[in-house]
Tab-separated table of C-alpha atoms and ligand atoms in Angstrom:
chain	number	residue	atom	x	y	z
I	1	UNK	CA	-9.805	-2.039	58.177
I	2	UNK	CA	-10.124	2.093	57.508
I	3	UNK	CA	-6.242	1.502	59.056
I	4	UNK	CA	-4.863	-1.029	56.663
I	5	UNK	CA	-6.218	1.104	53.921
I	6	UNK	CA	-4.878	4.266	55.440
I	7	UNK	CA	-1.400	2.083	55.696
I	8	UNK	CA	-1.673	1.574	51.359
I	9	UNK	CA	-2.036	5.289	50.831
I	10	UNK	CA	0.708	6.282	52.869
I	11	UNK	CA	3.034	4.343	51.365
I	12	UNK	CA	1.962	5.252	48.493
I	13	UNK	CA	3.088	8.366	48.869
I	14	UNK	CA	6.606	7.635	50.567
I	15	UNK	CA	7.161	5.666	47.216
I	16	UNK	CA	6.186	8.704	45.408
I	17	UNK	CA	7.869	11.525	47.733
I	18	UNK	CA	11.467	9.689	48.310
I	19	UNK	CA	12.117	12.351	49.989
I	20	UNK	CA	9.506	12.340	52.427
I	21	UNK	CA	10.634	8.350	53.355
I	22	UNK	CA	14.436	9.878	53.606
I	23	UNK	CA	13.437	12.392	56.283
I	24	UNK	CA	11.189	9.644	58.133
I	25	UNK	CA	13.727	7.403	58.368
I	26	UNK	CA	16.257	10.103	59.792
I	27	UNK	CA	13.524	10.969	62.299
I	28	UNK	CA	13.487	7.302	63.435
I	29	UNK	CA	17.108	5.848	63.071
I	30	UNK	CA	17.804	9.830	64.572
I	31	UNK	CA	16.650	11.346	68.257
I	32	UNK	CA	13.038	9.849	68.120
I	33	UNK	CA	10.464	12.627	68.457
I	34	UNK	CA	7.763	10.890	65.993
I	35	UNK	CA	6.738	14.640	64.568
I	36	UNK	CA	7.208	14.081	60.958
I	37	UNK	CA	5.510	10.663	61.385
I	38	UNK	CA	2.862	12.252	62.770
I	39	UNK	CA	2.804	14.894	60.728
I	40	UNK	CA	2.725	12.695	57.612
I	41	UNK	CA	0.041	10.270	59.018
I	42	UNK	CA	-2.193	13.166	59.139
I	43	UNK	CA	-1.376	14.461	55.530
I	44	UNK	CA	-2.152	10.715	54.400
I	45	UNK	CA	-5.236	11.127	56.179
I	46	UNK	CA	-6.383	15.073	54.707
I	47	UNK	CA	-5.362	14.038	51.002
I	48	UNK	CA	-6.817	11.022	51.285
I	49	UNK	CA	-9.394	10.785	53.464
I	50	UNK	CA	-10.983	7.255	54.196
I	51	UNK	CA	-14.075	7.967	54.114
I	52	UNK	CA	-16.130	10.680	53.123
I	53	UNK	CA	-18.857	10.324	55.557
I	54	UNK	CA	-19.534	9.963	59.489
I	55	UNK	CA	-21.979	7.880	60.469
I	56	UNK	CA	-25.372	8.545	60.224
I	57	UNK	CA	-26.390	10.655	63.164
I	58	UNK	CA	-29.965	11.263	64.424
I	59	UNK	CA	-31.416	14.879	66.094
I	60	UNK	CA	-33.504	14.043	68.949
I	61	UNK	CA	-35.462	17.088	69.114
I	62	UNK	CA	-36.250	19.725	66.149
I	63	UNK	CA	-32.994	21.723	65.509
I	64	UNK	CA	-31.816	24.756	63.040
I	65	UNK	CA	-28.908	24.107	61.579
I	66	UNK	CA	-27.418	26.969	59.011
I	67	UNK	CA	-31.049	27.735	58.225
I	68	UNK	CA	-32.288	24.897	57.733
I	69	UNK	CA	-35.242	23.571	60.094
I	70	UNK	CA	-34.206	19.771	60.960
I	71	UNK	CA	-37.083	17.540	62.068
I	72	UNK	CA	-37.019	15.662	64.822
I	73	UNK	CA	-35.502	12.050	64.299
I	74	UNK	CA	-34.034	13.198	60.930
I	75	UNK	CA	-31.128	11.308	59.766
I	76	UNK	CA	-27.863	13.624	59.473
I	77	UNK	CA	-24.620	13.248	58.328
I	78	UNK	CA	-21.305	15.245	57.192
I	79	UNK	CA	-19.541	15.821	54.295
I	80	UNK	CA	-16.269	15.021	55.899
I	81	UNK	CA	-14.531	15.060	52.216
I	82	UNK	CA	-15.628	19.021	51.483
I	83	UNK	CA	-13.699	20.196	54.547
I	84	UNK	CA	-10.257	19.396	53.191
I	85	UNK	CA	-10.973	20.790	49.601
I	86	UNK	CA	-11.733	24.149	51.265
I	87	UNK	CA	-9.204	26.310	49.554
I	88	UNK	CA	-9.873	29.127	52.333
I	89	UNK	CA	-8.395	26.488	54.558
I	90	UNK	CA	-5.855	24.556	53.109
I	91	UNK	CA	-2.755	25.999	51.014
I	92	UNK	CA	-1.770	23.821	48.096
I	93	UNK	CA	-4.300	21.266	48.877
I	94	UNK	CA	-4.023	18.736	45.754
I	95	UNK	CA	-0.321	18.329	46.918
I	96	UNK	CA	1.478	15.492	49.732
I	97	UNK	CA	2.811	18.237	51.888
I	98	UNK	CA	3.769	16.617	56.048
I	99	UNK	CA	5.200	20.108	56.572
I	100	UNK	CA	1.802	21.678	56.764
I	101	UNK	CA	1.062	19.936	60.420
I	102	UNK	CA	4.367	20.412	61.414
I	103	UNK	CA	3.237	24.703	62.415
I	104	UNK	CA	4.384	25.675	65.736
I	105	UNK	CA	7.469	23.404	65.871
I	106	UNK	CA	5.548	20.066	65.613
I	107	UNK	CA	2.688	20.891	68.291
I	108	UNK	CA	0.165	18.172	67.748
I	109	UNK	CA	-3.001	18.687	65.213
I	110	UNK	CA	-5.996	18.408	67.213
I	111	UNK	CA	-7.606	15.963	65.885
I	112	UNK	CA	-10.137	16.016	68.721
I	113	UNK	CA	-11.625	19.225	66.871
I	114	UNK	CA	-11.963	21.024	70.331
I	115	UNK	CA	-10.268	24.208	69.259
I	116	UNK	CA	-11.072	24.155	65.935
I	117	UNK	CA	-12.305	21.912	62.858
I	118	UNK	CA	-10.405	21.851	59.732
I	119	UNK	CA	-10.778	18.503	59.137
I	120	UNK	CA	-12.324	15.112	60.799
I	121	UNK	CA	-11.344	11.943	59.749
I	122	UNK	CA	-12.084	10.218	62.868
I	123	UNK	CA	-15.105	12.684	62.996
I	124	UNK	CA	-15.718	14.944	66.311
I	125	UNK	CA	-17.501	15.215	69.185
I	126	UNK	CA	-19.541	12.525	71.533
I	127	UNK	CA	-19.466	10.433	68.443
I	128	UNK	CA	-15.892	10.653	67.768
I	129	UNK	CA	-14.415	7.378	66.741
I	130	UNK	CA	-13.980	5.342	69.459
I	131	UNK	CA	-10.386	3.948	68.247
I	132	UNK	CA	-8.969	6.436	66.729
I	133	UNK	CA	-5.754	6.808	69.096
I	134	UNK	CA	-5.422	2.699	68.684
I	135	UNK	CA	-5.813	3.647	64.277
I	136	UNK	CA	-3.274	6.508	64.755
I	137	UNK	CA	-0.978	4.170	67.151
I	138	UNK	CA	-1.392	1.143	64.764
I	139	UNK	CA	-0.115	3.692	61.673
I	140	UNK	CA	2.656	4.622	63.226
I	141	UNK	CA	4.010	1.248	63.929
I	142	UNK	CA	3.550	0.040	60.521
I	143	UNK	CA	4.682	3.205	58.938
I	144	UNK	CA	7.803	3.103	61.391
I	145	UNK	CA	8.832	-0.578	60.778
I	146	UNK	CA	8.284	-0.691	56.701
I	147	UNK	CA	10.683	2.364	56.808
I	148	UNK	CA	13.034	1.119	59.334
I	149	UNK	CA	13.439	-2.400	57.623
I	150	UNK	CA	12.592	-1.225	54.088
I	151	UNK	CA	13.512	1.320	51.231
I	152	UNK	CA	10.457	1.227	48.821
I	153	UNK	CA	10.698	2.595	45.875
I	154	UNK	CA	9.038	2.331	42.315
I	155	UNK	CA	8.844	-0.322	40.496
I	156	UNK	CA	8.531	1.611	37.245
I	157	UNK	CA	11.482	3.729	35.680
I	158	UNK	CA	11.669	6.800	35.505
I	159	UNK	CA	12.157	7.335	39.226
I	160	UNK	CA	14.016	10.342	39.934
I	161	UNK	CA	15.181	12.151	43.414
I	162	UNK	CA	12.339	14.455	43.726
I	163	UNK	CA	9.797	11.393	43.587
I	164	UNK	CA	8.175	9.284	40.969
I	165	UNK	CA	5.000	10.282	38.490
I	166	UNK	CA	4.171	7.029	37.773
I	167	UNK	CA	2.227	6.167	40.931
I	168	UNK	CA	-0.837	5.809	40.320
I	169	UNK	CA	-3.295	7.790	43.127
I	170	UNK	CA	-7.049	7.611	41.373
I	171	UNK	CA	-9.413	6.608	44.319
I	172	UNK	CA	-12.398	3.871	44.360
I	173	UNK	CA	-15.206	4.371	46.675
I	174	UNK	CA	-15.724	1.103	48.896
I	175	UNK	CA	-16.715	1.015	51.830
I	176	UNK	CA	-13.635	3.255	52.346
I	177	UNK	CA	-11.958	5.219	49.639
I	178	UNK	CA	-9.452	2.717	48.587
I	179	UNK	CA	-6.918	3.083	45.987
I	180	UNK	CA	-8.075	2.301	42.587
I	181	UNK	CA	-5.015	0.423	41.435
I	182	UNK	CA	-3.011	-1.529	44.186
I	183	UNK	CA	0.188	0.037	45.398
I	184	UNK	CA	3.355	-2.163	43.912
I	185	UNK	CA	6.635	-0.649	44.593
I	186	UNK	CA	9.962	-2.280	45.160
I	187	UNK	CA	11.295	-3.238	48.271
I	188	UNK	CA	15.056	-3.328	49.581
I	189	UNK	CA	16.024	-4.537	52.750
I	190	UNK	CA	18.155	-1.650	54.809
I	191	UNK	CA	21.469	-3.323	55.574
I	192	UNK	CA	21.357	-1.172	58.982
I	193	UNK	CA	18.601	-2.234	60.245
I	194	UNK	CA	18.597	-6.507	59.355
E	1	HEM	C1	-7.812	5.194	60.023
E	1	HEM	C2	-8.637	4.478	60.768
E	1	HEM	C3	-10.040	4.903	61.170
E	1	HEM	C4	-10.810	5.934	60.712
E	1	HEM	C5	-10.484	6.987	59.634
E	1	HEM	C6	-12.069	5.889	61.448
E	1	HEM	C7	-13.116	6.787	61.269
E	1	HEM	C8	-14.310	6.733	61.956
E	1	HEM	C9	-15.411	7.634	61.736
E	1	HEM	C10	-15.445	8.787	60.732
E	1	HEM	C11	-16.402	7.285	62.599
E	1	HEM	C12	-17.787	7.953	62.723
E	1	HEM	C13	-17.759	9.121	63.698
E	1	HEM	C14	-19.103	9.819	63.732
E	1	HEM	O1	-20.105	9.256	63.312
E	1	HEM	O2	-19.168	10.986	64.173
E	1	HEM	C15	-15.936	6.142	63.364
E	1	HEM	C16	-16.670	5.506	64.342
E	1	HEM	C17	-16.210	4.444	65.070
E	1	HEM	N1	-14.980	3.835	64.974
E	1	HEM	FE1	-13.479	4.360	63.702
E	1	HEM	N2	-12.025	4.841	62.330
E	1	HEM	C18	-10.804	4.214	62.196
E	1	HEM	C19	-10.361	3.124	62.927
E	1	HEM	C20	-11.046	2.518	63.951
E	1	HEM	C21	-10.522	1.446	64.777
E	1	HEM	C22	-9.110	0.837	64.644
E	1	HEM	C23	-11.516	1.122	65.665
E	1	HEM	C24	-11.547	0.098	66.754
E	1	HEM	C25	-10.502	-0.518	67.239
E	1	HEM	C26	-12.654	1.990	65.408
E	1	HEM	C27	-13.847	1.961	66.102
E	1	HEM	C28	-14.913	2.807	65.884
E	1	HEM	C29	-16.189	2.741	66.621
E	1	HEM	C30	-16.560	1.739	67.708
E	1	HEM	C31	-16.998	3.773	66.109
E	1	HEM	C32	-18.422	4.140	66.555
E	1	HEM	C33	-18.343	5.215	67.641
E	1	HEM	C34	-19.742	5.691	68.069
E	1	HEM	O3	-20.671	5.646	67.279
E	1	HEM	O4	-19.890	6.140	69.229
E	1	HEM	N3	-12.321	2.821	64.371
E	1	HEM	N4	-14.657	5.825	62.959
């Protein structure tokens, strides 16, 4: 479910960065490395994170956290969203940029947060979602396919080369943060690749 919905925004934004989809599809029509995917998986997942919450954790003993004296039993949980509006962190955070998790020459982000936590979608830790390779996996096969089979593009003019304005990306809290108005693009078949 917090897949499929991750699958909406991303296309989202390929229909909105053109230019994004054009270097993904190079990447997978090209020698197959699956960097830039990755790389723009994990943007879709900072700039729009699914949801802004963990789970509720419990402390099983009596615990200072930052200060603050926790009780024991006390319900927890973590602002998840805050991390990836922390200007100190993130450059340019309001904008769809892969290239930021591509540092290093495409070394993975760890998203197991065991160096270092910048952000948590799949949260961290013993608690760490338990299918978040299988989420990541899944993304990357739809991502891969749509763009191998498909171009997708806007539906409303104007649409120029360096992407389209008229995409609409307001949220709505669900259960997930889902987009508020439906992705609907255009899709053409790739003559290569039917
Ligand atoms: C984009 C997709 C997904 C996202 C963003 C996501 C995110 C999360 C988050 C934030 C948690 C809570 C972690 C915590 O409380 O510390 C969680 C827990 C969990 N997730 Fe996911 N999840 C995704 C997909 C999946 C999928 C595909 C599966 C199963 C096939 C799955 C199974 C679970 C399970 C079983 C837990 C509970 C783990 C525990 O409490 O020990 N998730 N997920």
């Amino acid at each position: 479910m917090r897949s499929r919905v991750g699958d909406q925004w991303i296309v989202a934004n390929l229909v909105k960065h053109p230019d994004i989809q054009s270097k993904l599809y190079s990447e997978i029509t090209g020698k197959w490395r699956a960097w830039y995917l990755k790389a723009t998986l994990l943007e879709a997942l900072r700039r729009h994170l699914p949801g802004h919450f963990v789970l509720p954790h419990r402390v099983t003993k009596e615990v200072e956290l930052d200060g603050y004296m926790i009780p024991k039993n006390r319900l927890v949980n973590f602002m998840v969203a805050d991390l990836v509006w922390d200007l100190k962190v993130w450059k340019d955070l309001i904008e769809f940029k892969s290239d930021r998790f591509l540092a290093n020459g495409g070394e993975e982000f760890d998203i197991m947060g065991s160096r270092e936590i910048k952000m948590m979608p799949f949260g961290v830790g013993r608690r760490i979602c338990l299918g978040w390779g299988l989420a990541l996996l899944h993304m990357e096969y739809f991502v891969a396919n749509s763009i191998w089979y498909f171009e997708w593009t806007s539906i409303q003019e104007p649409t120029t080369s360096l992407g389209s304005d008229n995409i609409e990306m307001s949220e709505k809290q669900e259960f997930t943060t889902v987009m508020k108005n439906p992705l609907r693009a255009r899709i053409s078949p790739r003559m290569s690749s039917v």
